[in-house]
Short mmCIF file of C-alpha atoms in Angstrom, two decimals:
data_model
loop_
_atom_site.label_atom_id
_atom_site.label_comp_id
_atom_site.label_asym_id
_atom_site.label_seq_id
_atom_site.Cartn_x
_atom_site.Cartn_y
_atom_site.Cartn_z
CA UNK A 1 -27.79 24.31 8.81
CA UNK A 2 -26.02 23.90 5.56
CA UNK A 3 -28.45 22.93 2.88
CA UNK A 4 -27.48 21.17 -0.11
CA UNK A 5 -28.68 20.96 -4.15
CA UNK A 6 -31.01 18.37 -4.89
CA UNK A 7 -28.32 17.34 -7.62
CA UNK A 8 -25.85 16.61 -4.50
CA UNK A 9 -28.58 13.85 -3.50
CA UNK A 10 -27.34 11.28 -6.00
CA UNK A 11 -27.13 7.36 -5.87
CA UNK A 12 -24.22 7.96 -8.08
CA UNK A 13 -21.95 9.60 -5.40
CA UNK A 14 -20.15 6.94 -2.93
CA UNK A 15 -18.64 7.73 0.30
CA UNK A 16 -15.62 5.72 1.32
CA UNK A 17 -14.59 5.99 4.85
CA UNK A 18 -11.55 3.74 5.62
CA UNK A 19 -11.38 3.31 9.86
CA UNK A 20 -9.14 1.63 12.36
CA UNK A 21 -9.62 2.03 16.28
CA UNK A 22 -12.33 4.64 15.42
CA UNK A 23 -14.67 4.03 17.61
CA UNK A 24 -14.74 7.27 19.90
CA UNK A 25 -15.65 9.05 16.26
CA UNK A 26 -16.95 6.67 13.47
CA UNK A 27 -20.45 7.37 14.85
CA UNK A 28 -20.39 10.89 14.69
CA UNK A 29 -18.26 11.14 11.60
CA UNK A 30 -21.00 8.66 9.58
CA UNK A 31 -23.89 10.97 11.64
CA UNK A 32 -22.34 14.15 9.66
CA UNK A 33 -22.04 12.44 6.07
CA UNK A 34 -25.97 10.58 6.12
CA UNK A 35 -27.50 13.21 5.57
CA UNK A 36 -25.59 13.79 2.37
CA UNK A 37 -25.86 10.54 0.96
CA UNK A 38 -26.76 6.71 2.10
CA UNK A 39 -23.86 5.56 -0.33
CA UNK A 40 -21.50 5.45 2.53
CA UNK A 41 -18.97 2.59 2.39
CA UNK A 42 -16.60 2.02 6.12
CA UNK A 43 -14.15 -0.19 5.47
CA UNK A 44 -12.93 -1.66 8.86
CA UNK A 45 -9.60 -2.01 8.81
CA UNK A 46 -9.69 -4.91 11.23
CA UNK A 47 -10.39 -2.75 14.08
CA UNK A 48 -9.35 -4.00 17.78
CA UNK A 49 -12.47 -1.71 18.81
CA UNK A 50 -16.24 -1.69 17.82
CA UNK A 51 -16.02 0.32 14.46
CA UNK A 52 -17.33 -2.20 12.67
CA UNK A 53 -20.42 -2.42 15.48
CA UNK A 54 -20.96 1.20 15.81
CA UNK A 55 -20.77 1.43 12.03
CA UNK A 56 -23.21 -1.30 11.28
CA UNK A 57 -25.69 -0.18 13.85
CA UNK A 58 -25.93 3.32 11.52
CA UNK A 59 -27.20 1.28 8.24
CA UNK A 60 -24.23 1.81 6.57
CA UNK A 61 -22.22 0.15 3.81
CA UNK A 62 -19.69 -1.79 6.55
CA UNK A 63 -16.65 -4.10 5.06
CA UNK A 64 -14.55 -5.64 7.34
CA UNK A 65 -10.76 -6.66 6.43
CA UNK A 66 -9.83 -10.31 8.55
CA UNK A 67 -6.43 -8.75 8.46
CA UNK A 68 -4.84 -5.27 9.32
CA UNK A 69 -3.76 -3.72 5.66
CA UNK A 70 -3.59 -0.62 6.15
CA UNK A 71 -5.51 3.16 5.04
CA UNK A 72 -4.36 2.48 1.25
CA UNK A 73 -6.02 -1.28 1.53
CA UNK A 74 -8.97 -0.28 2.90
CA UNK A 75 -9.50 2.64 0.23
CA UNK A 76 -9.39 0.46 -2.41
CA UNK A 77 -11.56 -2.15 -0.82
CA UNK A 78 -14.00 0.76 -0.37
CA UNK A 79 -13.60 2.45 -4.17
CA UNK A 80 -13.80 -1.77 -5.90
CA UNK A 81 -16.92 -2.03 -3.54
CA UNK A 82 -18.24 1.50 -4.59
CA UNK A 83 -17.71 0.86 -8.56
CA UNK A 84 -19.23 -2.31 -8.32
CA UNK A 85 -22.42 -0.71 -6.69
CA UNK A 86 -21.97 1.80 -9.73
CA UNK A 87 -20.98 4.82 -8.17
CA UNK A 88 -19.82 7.31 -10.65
CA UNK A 89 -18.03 9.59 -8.49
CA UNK A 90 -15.79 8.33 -5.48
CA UNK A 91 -15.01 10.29 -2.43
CA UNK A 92 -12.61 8.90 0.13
CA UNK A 93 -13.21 10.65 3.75
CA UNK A 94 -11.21 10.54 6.61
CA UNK A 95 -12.74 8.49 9.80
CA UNK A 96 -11.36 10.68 12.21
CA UNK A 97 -13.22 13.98 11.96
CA UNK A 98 -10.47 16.13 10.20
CA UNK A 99 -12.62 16.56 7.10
CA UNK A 100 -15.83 18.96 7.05
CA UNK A 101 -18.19 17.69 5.27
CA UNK A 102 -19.37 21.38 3.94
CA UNK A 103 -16.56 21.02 1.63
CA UNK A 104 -17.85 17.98 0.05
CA UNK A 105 -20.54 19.55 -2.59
CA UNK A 106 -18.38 22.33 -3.75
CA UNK A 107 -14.88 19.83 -4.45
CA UNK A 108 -18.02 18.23 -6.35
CA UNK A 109 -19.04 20.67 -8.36
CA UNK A 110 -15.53 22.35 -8.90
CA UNK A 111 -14.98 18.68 -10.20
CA UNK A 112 -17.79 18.64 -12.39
CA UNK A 113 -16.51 21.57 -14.18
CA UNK A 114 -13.60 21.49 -14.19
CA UNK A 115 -14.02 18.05 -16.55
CA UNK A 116 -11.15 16.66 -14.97
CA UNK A 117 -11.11 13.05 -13.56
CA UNK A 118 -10.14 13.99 -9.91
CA UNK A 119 -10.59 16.69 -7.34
CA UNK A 120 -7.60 16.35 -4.27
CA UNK A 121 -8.41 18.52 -1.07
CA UNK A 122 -5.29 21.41 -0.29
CA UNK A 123 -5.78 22.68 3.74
CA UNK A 124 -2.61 24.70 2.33
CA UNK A 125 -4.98 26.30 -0.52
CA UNK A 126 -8.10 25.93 2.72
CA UNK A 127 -7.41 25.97 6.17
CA UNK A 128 -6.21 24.37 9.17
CA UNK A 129 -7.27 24.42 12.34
CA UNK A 130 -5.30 23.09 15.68
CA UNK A 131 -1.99 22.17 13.28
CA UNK A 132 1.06 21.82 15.24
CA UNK A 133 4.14 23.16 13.81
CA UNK A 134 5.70 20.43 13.37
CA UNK A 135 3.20 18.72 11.14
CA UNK A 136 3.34 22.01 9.13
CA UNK A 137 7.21 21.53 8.76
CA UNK A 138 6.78 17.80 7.88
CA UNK A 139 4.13 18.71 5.28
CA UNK A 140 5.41 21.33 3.68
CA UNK A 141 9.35 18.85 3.81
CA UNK A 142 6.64 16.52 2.10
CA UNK A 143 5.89 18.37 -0.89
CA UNK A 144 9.23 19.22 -1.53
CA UNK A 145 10.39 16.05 -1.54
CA UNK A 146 7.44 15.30 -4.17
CA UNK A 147 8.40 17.78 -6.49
CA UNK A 148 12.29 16.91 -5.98
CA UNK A 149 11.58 13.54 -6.66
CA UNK A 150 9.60 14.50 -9.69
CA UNK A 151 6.26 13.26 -7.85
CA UNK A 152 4.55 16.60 -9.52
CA UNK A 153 3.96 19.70 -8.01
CA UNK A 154 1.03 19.58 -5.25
CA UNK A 155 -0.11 21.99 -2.58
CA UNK A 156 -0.89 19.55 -0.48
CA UNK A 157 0.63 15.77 -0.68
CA UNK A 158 -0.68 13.93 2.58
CA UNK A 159 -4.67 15.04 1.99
CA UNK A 160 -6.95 12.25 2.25
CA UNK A 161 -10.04 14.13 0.92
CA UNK A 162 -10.23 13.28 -2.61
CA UNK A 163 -13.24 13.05 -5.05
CA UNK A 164 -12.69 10.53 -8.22
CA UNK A 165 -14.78 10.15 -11.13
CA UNK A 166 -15.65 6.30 -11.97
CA UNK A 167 -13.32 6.64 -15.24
CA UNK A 168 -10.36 7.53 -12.51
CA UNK A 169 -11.03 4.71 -10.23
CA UNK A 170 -11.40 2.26 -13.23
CA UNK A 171 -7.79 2.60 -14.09
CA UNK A 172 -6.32 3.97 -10.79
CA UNK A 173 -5.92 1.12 -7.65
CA UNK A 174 -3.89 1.83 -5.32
CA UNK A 175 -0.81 -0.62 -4.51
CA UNK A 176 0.58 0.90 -1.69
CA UNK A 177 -1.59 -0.42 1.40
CA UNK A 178 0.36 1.48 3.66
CA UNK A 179 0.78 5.66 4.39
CA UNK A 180 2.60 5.50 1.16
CA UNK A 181 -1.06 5.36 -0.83
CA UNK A 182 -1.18 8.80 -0.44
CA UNK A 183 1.55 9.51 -2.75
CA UNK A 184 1.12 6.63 -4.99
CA UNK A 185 -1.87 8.46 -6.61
CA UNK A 186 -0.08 11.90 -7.02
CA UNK A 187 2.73 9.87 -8.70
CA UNK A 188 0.20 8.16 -11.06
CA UNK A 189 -1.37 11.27 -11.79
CA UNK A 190 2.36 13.00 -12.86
CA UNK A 191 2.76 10.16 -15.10
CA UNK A 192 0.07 9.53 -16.84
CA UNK A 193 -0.63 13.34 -17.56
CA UNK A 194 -4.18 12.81 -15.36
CA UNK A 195 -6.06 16.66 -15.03
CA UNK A 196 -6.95 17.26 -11.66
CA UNK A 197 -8.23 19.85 -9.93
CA UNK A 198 -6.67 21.14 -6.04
CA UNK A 199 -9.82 22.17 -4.48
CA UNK A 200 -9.09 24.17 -0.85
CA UNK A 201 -10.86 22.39 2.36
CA UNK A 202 -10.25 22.83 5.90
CA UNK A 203 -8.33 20.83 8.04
CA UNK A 204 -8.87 20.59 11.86
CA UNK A 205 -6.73 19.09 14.03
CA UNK A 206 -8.33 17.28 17.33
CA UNK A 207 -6.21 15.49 20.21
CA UNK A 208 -7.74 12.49 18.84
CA UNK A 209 -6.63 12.81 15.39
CA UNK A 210 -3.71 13.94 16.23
CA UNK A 211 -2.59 10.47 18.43
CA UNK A 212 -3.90 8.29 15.45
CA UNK A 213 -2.52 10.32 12.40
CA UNK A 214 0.91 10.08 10.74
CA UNK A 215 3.47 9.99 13.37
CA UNK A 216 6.21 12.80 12.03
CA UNK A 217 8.61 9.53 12.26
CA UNK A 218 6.60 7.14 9.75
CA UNK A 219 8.19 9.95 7.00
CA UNK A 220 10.94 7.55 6.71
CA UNK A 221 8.53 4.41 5.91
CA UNK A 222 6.59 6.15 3.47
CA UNK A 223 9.63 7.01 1.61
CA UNK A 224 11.07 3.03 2.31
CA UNK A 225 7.67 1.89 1.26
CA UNK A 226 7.49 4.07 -2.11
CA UNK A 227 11.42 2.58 -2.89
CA UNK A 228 10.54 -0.66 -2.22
CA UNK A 229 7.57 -0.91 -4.29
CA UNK A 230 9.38 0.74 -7.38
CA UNK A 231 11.99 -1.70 -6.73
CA UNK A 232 10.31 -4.80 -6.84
CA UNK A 233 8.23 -4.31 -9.72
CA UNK B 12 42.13 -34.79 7.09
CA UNK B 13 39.30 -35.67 9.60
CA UNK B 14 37.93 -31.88 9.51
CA UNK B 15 37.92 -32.19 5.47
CA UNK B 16 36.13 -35.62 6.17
CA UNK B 17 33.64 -34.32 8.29
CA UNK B 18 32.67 -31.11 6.51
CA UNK B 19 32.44 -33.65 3.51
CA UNK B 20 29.60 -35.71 5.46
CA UNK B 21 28.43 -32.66 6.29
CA UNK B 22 27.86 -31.67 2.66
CA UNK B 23 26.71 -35.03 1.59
CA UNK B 24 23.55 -35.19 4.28
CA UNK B 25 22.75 -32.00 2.66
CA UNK B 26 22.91 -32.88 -0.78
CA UNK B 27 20.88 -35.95 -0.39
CA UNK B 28 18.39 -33.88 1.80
CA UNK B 29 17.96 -31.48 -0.66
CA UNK B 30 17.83 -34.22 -3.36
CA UNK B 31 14.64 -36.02 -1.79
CA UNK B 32 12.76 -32.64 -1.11
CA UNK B 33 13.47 -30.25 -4.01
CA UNK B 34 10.22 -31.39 -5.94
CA UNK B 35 11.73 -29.95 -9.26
CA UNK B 36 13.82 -32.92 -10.82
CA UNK B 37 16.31 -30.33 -12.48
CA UNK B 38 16.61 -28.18 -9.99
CA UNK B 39 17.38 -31.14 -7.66
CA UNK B 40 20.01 -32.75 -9.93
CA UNK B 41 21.59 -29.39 -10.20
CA UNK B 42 21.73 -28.75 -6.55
CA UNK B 43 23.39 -32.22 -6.15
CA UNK B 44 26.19 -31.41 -8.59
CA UNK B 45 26.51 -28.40 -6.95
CA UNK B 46 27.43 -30.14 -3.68
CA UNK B 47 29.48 -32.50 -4.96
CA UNK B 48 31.52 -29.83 -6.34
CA UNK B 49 31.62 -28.29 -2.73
CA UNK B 50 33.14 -31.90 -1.95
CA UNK B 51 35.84 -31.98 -4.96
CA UNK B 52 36.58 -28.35 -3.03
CA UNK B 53 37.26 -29.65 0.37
CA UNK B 54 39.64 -32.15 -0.95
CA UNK B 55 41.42 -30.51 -4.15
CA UNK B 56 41.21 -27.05 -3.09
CA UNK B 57 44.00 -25.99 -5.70
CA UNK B 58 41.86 -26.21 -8.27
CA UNK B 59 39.93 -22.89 -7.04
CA UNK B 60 43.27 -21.43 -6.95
CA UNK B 61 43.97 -22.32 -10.81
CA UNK B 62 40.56 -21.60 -11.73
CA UNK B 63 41.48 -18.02 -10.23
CA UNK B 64 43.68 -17.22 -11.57
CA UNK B 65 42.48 -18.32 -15.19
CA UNK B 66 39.52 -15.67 -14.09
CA UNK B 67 42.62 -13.20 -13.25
CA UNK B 68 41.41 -13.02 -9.61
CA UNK B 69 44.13 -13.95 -6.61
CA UNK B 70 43.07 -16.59 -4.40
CA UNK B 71 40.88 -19.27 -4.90
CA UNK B 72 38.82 -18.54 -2.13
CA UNK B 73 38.27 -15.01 -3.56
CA UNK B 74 36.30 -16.58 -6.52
CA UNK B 75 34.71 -18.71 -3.97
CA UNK B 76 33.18 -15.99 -2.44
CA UNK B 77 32.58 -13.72 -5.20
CA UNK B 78 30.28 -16.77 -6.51
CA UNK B 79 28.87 -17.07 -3.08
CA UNK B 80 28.14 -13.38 -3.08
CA UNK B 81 26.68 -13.36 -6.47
CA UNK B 82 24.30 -16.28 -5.61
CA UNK B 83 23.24 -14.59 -2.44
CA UNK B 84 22.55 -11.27 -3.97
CA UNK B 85 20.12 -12.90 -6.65
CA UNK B 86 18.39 -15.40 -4.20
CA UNK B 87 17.70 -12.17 -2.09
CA UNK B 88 15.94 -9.78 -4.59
CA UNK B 89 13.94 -13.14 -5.94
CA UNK B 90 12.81 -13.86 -2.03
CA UNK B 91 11.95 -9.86 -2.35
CA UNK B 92 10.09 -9.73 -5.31
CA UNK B 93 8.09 -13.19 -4.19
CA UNK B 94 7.56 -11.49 -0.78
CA UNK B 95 6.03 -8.57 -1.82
CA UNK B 96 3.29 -11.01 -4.77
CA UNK B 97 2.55 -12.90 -2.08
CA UNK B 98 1.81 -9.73 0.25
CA UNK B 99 0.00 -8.39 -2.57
CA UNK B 100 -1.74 -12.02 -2.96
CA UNK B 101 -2.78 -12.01 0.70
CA UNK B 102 -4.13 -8.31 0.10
CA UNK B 103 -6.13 -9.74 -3.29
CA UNK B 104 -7.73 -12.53 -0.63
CA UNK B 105 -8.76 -9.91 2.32
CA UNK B 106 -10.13 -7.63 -0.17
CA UNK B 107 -12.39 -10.51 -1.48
CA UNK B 108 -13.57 -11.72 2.21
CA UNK B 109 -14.22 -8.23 3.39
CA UNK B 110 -16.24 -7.54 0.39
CA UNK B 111 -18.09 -11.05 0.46
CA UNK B 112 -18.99 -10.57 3.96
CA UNK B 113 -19.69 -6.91 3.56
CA UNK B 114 -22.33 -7.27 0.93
CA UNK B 115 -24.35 -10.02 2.77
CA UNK B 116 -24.28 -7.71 6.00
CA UNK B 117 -26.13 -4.99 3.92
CA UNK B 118 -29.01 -7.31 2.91
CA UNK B 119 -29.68 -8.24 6.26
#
C-alpha cells in the first residue's frame, strides 16, 4: 500500500480526467485516484456509454460536453473548471488506466522544486509496459518531427500525464480540441521560453487502451490539425 | 444569339436574387454591378480581349479566369478562417453548458 505525505492531501491539487466510451475503466481509474484527492474533475466527452453515470455515482467532479470535442476540449473544460474551484496545481490523467497513480506525488514534488510552472510525464525517461513496436516507432517519428519542426526538444511528445501550476493554466488554454492538444502545449512552452520539468512515469499498455488510443494513422491529422490551426490564425 | 440570351436571363435572376437577399446595401449594389458586367461580357466579349491585352495577358478569357481564380482563392481562406471561429465559438458554448450543468450536479 503506497502511503502518501500529508502535504499530498491538498484542496489545492485538482485532478482532471478527460473520458470518452470509458466505461469498462472510469470506475476503477477514479477508485485509484480518491484516495489521493476528492478534487477529481471527469469531463465526459459526450460519451455514447455510461461514463458520465459510473462517474457520478463515485462523488466526483462530473462535466458533461452536449457535443463530442475531443481529449484537448475536454482538458480545458476540466483545467477552467479546476481554476475556478481554485486549484493551484492541475494534473490532467488519462481515463484509460495507462497512468499509475504512484507517480503522481513525486512529478509533484519534483515540480515543486524544481520552481518551474509545469511537470510533463516521459515513459521514455520511465517505463513502458505492453508497448507495441510500432507505437514505439511512431513515438519516437513523433519527437523527431517536434524537434525538426522546431516544436522543442522533448523525450516524450504524446504523454498525457502532466502537472501545471495555476500561473501555467492561467495563461496556457489549449486550442487544439483534437489529438493535436498534445503538441500545442510543447509548442507554447518552446515559445514562450516556459521551464518545465520531464519527470519519468510508467506507461502500461492494456488491450483496452490500446483499441481507444491514437491510431498510428491519426499521425497525419495531428500534423493537418497543427497546419491548419497556424494557418488560420 | 439565343444561348447569349439565355445565359443573360440566367445572370439577371441571379443578380436580382442576390439583390433582395444580400442584407448589406453595398455589398448588394456591388454584386449587381458585378453581374451586369457578366452581361456586357456575354454580349461584347471583345472587350475582355482588349482589356487583356492592356494587362499584357493573351486572351480575354485568360483574365477572366485569372479574376475568377483570384476571387475564389480569397472567398475560400475567408470561409476557412470563419469555419474554424465558429468551431471555436461552438467549443466556447459546450464548454459553458458542460460546466453549468456540471456544477449544479455536484451540489446535489
Amino acid at each position: 500500500m503506497t502511503t502518501f505525505s500529508p502535504a499530498f492531501i491538498d484542496n489545492r491539487i485538482f485532478i482532471v480526467v478527460a473520458a470518452y466510451n470509458e466505461a469498462s475503466v472510469i470506475g476503477e481509474t477514479i477508485g485509484q485516484l480518491t484516495p489521493l484527492t476528492s478534487n477529481i474533475i471527469v469531463v465526459d466527452d459526450c460519451s455514447h456509454d455510461a461514463t458520465s453515470q459510473i462517474a457520478l455515482a463515485t462523488g466526483v467532479h462530473v462535466l458533461r460536453h452536449p457535443i463530442n470535442l475531443g481529449q484537448g476540449a475536454a482538458l480545458q473544460t476540466g483545467i477552467e473548471y479546476a481554476l475556478a474551484l481554485g486549484a493551484e496545481y492541475i494534473v490532467t490523467f488519462d481515463a484509460d488506466g495507462q497512468h499509475m497513480v504512484g507517480d503522481m506525488l513525486p512529478m509533484l514534488e519534483a515540480l515543486k522544486l524544481s520552481k518551474t510552472d509545469i511537470a510533463l510525464g516521459s515513459r521514455f525517461l520511465g517505463s513502458t509496459r505492453g508497448l507495441p513496436t510500432s507505437r514505439r516507432l511512431m513515438l519516437k517519428a513523433a519527437i523527431a518531427f517536434t524537434r525538426l519542426t522546431g516544436g522543442g526538444r522533448f523525450s516524450d511528445v504524446h504523454n498525457g500525464y502532466r502537472i501545471m501550476t495555476r500561473h501555467f493554466a492561467n495563461h496556457f488554454k489549449f486550442q487544439q480540441n483534437r489529438m493535436a492538444h498534445a503538441s500545442e502545449i510543447l509548442t507554447y512552452i518552446t515559445k514562450n521560453n516556459i521551464q518545465f520539468i520531464e519527470f519519468p512515469v510508467t506507461v502500461t499498455y492494456s488491450p483496452h487502451s490500446l483499441k481507444s488510443g491514437q491510431r498510428n494513422s491519426n499521425s497525419l491529422r495531428i500534423v493537418m490539425e497543427l497546419i491548419l490551426g497556424r494557418v488560420s490564425k | 444569339m439565343m444561348m447569349a440570351a439565355l445565359l443573360s436571363l440566367v445572370l439577371l435572376m441571379m443578380a436580382i436574387y442576390t439583390f433582395i437577399f444580400i442584407s448589406t446595401r453595398l455589398l448588394g449594389w456591388l454584386l449587381l454591378a458585378l453581374y451586369a458586367g457578366a452581361v456586357f461580357i456575354v454580349w461584347w466579349p471583345d472587350i475582355t480581349t482588349a482589356i487583356a491585352h492592356g494587362m499584357g495577358i493573351g486572351r480575354g478569357v485568360d483574365l477572366v479566369l485569372i479574376l475568377v481564380s483570384v476571387v475564389i482563392v480569397n472567398v475560400i481562406m475567408f470561409l476557412v478562417r470563419h469555419v474554424y471561429f465558429m468551431h471555436q465559438q461552438i467549443t466556447k458554448l459546450a464548454r459553458h453548458i458542460a460546466i453549468v450543468n456540471g456544477s449544479q450536479t455536484k451540489t446535489k
